[in-house]
Short mmCIF file of C-alpha atoms and ligand atoms in Angstrom, two decimals:
data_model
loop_
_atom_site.label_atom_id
_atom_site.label_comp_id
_atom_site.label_asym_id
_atom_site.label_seq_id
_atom_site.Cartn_x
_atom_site.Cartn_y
_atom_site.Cartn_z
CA UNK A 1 217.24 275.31 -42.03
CA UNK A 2 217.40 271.56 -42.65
CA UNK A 3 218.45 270.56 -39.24
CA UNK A 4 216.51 266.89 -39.88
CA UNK A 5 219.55 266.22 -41.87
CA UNK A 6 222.56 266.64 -39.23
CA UNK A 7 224.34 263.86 -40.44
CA UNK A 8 225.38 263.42 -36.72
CA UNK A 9 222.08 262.84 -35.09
CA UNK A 10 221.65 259.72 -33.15
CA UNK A 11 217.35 258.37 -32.78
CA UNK A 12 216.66 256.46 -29.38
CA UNK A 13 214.41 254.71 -31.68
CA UNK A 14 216.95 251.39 -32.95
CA UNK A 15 217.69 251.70 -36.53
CA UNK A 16 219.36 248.50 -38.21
CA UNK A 17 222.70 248.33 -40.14
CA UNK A 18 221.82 249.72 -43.41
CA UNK A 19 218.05 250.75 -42.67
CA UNK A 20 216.93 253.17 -45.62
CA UNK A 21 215.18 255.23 -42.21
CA UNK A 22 217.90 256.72 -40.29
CA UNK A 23 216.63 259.65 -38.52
CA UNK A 24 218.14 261.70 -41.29
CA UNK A 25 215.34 260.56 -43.76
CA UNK A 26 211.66 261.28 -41.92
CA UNK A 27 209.64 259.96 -45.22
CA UNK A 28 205.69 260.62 -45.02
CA UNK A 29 202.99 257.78 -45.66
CA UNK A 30 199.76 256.78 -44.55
CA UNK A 31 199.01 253.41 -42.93
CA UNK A 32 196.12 251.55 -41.00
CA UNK A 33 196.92 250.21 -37.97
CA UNK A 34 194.64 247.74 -35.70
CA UNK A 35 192.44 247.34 -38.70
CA UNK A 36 190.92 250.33 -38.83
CA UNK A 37 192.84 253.43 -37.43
CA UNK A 38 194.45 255.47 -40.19
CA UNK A 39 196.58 258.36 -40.16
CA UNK A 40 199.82 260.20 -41.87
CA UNK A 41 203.06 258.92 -40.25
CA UNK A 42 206.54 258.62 -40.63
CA UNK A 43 209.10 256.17 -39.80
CA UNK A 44 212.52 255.33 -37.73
CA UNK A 45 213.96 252.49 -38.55
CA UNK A 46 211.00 249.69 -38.39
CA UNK A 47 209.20 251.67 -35.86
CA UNK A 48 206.18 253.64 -37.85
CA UNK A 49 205.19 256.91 -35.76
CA UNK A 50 201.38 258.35 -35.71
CA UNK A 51 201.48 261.93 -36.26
CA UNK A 52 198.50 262.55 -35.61
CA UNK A 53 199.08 260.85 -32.27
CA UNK A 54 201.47 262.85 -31.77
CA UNK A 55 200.14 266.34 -32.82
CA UNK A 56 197.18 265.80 -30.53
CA UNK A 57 199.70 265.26 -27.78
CA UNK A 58 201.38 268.32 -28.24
CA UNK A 59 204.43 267.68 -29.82
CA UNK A 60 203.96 270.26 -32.76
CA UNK A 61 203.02 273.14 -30.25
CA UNK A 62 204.55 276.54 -32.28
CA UNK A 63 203.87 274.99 -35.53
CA UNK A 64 201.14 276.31 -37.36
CA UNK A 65 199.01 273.19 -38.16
CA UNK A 66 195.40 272.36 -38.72
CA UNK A 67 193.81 269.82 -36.31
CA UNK A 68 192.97 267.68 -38.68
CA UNK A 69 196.17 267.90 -40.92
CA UNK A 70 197.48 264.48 -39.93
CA UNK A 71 194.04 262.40 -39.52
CA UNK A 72 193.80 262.01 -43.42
CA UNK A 73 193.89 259.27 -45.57
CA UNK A 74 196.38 261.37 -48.04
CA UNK A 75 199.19 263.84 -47.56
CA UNK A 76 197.65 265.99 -49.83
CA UNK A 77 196.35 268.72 -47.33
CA UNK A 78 199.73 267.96 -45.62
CA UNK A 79 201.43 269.25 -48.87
CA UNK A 80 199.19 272.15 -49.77
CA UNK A 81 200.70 273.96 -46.64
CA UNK A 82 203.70 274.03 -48.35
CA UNK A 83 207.22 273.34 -47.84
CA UNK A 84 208.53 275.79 -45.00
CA UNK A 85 206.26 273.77 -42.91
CA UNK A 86 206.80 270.35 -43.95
CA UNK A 87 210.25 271.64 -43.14
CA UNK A 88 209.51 272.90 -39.79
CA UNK A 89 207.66 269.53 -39.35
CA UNK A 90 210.31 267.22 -39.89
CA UNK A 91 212.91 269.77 -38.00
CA UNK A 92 210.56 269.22 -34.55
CA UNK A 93 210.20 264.95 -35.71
CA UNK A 94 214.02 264.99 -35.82
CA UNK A 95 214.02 266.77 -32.44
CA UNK A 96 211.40 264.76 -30.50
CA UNK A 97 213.25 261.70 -31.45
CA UNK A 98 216.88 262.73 -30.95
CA UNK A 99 218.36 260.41 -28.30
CA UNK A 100 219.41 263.69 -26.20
CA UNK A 101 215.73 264.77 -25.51
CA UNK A 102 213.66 263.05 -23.41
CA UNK A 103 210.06 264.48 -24.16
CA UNK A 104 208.63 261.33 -25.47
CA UNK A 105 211.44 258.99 -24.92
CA UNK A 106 210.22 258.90 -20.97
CA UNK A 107 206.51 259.35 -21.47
CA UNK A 108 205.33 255.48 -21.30
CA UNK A 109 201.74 256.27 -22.23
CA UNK A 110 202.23 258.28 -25.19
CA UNK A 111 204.84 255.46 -26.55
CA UNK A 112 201.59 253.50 -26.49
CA UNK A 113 199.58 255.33 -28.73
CA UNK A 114 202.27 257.02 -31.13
CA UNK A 115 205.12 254.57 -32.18
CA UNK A 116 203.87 250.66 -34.36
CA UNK A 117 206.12 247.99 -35.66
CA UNK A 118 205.80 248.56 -39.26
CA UNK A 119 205.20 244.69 -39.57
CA UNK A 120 202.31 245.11 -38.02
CA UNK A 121 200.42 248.08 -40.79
CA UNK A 122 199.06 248.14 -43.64
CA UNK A 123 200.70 250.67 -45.99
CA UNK A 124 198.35 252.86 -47.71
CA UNK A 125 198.57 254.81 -51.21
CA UNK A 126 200.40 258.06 -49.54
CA UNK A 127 198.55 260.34 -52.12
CA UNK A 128 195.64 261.31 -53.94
CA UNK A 129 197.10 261.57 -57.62
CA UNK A 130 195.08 264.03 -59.44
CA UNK A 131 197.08 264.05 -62.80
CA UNK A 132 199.93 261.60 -63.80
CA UNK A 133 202.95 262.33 -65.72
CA UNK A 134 205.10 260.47 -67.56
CA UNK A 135 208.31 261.58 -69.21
CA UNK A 136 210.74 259.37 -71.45
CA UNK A 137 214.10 261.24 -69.96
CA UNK A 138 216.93 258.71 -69.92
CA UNK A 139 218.35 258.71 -73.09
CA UNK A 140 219.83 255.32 -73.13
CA UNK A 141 216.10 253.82 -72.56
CA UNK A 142 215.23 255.86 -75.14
CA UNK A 143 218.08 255.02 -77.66
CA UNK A 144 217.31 250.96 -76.76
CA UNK A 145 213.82 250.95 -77.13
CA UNK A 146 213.95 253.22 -80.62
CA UNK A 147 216.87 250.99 -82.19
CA UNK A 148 214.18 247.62 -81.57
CA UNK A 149 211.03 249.39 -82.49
CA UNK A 150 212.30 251.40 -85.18
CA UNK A 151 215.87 250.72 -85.75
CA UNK A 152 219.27 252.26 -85.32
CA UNK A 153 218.64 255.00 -87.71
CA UNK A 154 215.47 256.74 -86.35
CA UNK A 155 216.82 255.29 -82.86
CA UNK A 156 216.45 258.91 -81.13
CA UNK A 157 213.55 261.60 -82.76
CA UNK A 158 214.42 264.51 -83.90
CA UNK A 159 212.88 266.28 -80.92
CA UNK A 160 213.91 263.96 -78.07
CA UNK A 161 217.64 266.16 -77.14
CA UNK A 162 215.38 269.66 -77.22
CA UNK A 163 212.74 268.71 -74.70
CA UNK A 164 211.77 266.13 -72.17
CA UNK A 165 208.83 264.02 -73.55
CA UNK A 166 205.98 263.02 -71.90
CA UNK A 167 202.27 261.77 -72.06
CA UNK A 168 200.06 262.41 -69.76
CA UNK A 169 199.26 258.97 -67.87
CA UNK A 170 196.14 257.46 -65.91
CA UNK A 171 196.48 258.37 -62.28
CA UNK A 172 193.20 256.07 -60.64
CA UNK A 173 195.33 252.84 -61.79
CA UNK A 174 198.30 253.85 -59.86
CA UNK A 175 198.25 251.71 -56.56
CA UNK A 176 200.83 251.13 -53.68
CA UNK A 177 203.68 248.43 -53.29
CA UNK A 178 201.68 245.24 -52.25
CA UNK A 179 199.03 245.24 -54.53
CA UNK A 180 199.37 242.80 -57.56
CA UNK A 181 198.97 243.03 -60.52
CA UNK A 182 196.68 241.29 -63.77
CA UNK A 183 198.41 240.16 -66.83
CA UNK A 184 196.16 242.27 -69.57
CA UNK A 185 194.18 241.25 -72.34
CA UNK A 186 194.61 243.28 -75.66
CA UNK A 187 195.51 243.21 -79.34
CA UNK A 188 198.77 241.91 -80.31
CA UNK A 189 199.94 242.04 -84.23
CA UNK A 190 201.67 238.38 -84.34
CA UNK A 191 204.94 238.42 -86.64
CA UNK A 192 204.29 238.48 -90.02
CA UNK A 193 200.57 237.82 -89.83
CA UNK A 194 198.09 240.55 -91.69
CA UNK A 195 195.42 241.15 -88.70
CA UNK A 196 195.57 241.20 -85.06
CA UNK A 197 194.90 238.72 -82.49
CA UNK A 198 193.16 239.34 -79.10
CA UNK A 199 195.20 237.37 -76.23
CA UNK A 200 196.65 237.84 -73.13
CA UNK A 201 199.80 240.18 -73.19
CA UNK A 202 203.14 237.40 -73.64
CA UNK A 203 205.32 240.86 -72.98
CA UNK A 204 204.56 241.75 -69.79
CA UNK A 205 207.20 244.17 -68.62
CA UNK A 206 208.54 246.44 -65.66
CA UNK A 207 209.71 250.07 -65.80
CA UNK A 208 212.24 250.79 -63.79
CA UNK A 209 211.74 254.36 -62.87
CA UNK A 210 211.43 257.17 -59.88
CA UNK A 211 208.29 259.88 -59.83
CA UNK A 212 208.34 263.03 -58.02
CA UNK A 213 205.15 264.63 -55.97
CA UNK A 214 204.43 268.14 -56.69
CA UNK A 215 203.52 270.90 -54.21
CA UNK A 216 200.34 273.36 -55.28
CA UNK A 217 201.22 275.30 -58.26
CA UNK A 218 200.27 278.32 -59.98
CA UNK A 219 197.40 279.20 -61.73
CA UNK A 220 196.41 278.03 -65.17
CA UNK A 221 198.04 280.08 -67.71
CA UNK A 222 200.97 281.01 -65.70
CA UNK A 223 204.37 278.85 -65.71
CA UNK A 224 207.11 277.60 -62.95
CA UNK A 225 210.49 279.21 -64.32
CA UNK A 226 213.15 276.62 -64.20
CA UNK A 227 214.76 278.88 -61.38
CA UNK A 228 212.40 278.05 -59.29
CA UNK A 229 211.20 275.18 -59.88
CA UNK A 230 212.51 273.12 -57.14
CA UNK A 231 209.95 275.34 -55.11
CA UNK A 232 207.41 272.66 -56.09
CA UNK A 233 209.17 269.80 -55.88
CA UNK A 234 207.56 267.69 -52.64
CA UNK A 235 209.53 263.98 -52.32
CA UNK A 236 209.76 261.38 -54.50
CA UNK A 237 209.06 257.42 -54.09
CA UNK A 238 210.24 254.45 -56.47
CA UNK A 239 207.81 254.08 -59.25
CA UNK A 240 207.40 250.73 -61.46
CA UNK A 241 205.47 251.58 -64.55
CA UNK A 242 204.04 248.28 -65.92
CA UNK A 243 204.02 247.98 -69.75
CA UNK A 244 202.51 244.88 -72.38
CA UNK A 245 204.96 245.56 -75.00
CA UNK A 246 203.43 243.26 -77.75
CA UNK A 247 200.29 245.95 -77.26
CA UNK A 248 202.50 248.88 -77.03
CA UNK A 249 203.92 248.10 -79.88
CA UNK A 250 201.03 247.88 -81.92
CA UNK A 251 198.86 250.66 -80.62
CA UNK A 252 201.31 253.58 -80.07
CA UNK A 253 200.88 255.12 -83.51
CA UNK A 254 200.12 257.81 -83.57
CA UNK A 255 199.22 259.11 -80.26
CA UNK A 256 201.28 257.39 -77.72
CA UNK A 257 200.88 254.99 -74.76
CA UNK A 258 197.60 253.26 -74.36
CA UNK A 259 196.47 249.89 -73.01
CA UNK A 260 200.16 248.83 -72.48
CA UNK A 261 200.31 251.07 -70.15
CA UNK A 262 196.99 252.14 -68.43
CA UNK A 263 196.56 248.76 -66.63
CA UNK A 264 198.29 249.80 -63.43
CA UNK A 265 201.69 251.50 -62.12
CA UNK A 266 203.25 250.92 -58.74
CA UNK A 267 204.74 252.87 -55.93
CA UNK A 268 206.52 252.67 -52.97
CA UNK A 269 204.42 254.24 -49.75
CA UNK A 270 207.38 256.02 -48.05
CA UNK A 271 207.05 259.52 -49.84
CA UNK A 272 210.92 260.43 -49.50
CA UNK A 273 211.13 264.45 -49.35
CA UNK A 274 213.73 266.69 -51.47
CA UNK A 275 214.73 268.29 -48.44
CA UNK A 276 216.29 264.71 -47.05
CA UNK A 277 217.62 264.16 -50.64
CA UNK A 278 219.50 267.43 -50.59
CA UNK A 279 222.94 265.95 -48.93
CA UNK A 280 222.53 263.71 -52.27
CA UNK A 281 222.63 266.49 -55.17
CA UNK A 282 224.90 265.15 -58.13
CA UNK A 283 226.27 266.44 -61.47
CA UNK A 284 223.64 265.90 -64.52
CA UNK A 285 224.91 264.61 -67.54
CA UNK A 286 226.70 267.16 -70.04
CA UNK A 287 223.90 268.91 -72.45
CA UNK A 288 226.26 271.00 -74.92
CA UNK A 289 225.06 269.06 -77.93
CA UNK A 290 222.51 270.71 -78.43
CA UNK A 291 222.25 273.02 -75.50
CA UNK A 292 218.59 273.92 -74.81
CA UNK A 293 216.71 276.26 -75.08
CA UNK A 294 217.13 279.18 -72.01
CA UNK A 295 214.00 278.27 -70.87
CA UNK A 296 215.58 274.56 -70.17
CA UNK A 297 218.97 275.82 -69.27
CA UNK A 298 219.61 274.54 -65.26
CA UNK A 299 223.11 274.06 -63.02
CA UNK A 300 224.65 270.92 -63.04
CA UNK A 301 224.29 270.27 -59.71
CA UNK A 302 220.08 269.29 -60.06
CA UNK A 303 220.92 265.32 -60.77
CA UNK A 304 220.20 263.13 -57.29
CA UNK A 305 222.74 259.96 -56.95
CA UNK A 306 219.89 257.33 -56.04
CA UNK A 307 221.10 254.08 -56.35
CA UNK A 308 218.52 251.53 -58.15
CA UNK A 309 217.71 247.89 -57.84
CA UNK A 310 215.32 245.86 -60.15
CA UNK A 311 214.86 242.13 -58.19
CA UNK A 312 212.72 239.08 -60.10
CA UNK A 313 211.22 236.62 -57.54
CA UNK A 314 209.75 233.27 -59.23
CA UNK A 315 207.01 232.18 -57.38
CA UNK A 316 208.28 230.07 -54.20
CA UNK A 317 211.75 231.09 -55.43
CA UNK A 318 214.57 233.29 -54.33
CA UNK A 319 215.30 236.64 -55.24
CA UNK A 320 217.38 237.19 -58.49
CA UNK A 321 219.05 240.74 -59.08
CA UNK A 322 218.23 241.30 -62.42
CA UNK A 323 219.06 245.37 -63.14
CA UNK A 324 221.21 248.03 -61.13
CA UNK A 325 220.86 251.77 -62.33
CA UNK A 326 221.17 254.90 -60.59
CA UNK A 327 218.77 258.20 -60.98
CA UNK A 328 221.79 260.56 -62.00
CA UNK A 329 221.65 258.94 -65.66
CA UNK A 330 218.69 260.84 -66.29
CA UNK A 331 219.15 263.27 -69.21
CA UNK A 332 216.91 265.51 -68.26
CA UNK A 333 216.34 267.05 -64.66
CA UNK A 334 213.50 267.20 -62.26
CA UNK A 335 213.29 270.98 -62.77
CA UNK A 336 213.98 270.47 -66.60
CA UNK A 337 210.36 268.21 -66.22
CA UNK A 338 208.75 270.59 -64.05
CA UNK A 339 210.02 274.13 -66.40
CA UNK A 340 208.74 272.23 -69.59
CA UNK A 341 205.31 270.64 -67.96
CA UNK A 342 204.42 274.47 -67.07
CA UNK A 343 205.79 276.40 -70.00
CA UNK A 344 202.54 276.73 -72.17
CA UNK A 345 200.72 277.85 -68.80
CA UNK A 346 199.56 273.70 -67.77
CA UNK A 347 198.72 274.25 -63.87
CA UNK A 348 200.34 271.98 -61.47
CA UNK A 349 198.57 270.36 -58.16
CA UNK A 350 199.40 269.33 -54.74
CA UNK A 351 200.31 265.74 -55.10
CA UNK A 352 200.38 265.30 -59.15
CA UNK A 353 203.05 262.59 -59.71
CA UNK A 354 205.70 262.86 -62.38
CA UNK A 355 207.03 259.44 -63.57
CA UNK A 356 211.03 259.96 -64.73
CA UNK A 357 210.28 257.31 -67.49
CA UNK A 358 213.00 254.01 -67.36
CA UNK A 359 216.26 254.59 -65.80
CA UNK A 360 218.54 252.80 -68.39
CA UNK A 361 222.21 253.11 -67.72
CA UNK A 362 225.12 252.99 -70.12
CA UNK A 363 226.16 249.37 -69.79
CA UNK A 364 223.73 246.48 -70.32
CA UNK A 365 223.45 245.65 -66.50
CA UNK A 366 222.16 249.11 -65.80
CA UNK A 367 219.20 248.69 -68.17
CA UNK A 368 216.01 249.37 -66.72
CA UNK A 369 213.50 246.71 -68.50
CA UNK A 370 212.73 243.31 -69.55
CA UNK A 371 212.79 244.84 -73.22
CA UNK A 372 216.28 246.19 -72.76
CA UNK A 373 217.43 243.83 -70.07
CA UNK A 374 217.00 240.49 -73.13
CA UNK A 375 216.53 243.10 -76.09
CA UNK A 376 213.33 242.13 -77.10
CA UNK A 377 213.23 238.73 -76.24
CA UNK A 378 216.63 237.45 -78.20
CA UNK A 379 218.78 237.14 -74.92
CA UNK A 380 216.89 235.39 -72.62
CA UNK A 381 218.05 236.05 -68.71
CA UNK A 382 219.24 233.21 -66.44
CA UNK A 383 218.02 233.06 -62.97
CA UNK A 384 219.46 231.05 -60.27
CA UNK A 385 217.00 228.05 -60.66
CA UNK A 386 218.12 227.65 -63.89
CA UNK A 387 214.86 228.57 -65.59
CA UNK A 388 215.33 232.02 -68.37
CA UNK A 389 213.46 235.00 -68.78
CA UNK A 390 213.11 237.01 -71.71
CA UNK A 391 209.60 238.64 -69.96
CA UNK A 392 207.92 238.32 -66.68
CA UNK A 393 205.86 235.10 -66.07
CA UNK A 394 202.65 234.62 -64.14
CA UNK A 395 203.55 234.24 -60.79
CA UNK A 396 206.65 236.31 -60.60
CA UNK A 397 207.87 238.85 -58.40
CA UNK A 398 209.10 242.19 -59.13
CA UNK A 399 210.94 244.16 -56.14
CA UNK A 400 212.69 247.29 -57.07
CA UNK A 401 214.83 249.22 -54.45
CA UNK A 402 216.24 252.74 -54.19
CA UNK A 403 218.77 254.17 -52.00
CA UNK A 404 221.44 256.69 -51.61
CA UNK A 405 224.64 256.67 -49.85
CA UNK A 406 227.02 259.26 -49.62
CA UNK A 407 229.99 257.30 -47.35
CA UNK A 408 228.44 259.43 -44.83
CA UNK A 409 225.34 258.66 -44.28
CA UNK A 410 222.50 256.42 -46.31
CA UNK A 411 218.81 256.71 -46.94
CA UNK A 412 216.35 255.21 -49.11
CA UNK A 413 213.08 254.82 -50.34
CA UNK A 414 212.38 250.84 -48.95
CA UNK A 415 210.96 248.86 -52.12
CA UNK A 416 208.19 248.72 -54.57
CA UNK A 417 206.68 244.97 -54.66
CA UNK A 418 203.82 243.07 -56.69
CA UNK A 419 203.59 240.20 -58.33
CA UNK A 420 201.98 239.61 -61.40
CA UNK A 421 198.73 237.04 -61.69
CA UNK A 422 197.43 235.60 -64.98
CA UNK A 423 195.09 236.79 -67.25
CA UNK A 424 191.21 236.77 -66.77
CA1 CA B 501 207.06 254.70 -68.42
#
């Protein structure tokens, strides 16, 4: 039972206007607080809450819970007890902080030492990412980026309606919202020249895109039907997959994604749960031509309606909204990812991360990179100080969002921020 969700549940902790942390949401993170005290919390409004503070104080008495579970430095262990518990865990947060029970609400001293400003911590990475995933699922990103690097005839390959593509990414160079990022060196083919060039990247792009957490798995050789594979699917956070396209471009054939990729990924540190994002479910777009194969065959209903914002921030400048998308334009589903990931037997882990690939949308607004956004550098962007973009410059900003809102009730994911430094 997902009572965490009852739309009609008030928090005695204050929760702003249009707060992605309602009581309804109860993400899971890890901060640092007082410089050196870490531990797995969650968050109401813009107060953080200790759960490890609070599990030593009783408040998870009748759940089945190791000591230790929330004095980590990852979810991961958190995760590996799987999701009836995680449930039952954010059932009893949802409880504790209902504005009807008074448990903690009159208890002074354990106030104290459970509930932080989130001003005043340090978000952590939320997870330890044993293998990274990315697919390539939207089909308009796919469409864009195969007209410009291979034109409108070969736009879309022959396999790319049958499956959901992916590469298998580097997981040690994702890093949390925060941390900024290094304009990379590489080779770059100029324009008509006959050799290469080593410089620093001049098409430094974003990805706008969502990843999904997995819970433990089965065993190697065995696969997740796509029946149940929303068994293993944990929470998701907003993920921002930094790509050098002039280096992309040049060292993709024949294997893939490389150095214009590997140089670092971002995520937001609220870890949003599928469970919260259930109220959210949303028809996935039509796949009649072809239809896949059974193994791929899912309802409709396994699309989320996430609402997505891309923001560039010049340096001492204001905000400039520069994309809006929304996770439901996603070709192929979560469990689509998951069914196809497992099919040949690949085992799964507690807290592997699944990047959606870009979320472009059908209309030129909704598309979800730099590439796309000035198609490859030949419609330059206009930001509010007058200066254009056709890629990201040293110094800026990038802040993506996600959110969902139902009339009824909203939650979201807060943002994904970093800023991108030159070259060394
Ligand atoms: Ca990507």
């Amino acid at each position: 039972m997902l009572t965490a969700n009852d739309p009609s549940r008030k928090s005695w902790i204050n929760v702003p206007a249009n707060s992605d942390f309602p009581i309804q949401n109860i993400p899971f993170g890890v901060f640092m607080a007082n410089d050196d005290h870490i531990s797995i919390g969650t968050r109401i409004g813009d107060t953080a809450i200790d759960l490890a503070a609070m599990h030593q104080l009783g408040y998870f008495e009748g759940i089945s819970l190791p000591e230790d579970v929330f004095l980590q430095d990852t979810i991961n262990d958190f995760i590996t007890l799987g999701k009836p518990t995680v449930r039952q865990v954010r059932n009893r947060i949802a409880e504790v902080f209902d504005v009807k029970n008074e448990s903690l609400q009159k208890q002074a001293d354990h106030k104290e030492v459970i509930l932080f400003a989130v001003e005043d911590l340090q978000m952590l990475m939320p997870v330890f990412i044993q293998d990274y995933t990315d697919f390539y699922s939207s089909r308009e990103h796919a469409t864009n980026v195969g007209v410009m690097f291979r034109g409108k005839d070969n736009a879309l390959m022959p396999n790319w309606l049958h499956l959901p593509v992916g590469y298998h990414g580097r997981s040690s160079s994702i890093v949390v919202s925060g941390e900024n990022i290094r304009r990379p060196m590489g080779q770059i083919m100029p324009k008509d020249a006959d050799k290469p060039i080593f410089s620093a990247s001049k098409r430094m792009d974003f990805e706008l895109e969502m990843a999904f957490i997995t819970t433990d798995g089965k065993s190697l050789g065995e696969r997740i039907n796509i029946d149940e594979a929303e068994d293993y699917l944990f929470g998701m956070v907003i993920f921002n997959d930094w790509s050098a396209r002039d280096l992309q471009k040049w060292e993709y054939v024949p294997l893939g994604p490389f150095l214009g990729k590997n140089f670092g990924s971002s995520i937001s540190p609220w870890v949003v749960t599928f469970d919260a994002l259930e109220p959210y479910r949303t028809e996935r777009p039509a796949q009649n031509n072809p239809e896949p194969l059974p193994y791929l065959q899912c309802p409709t209903n396994t699309a989320y309606d996430i609402k997505l914002e891309v923001f560039l921030q010049p340096e001492g400048g204001e905000e400039n909204r520069i994309s809006e998308s929304n996770h439901k334009y996603l070709y192929w589903t979560l469990v689509q990812q998951l069914a196809h990931h497992t099919v040949n037997g690949c085992n799964i882990n507690a807290g592997d991360m699944m990047a959606s690939g870009t979320i472009s949308g059908p209309n030129p607004e909704n598309y979800g990179s730099m590439l796309e956004l000035s198609w490859s550098g030949t419609k330059p962007l206009k930001l509010s100080d007058g200066s254009e973009r056709t890629f990201i410059e040293d110094g800026d900003t990038i802040i993506m969002r996600a959110y969902c809102d139902n009339g009824e009730q909203r939650i979201g994911f807060g943002e994904v921020r970093s800023k991108i430094l030159p070259a060394q």
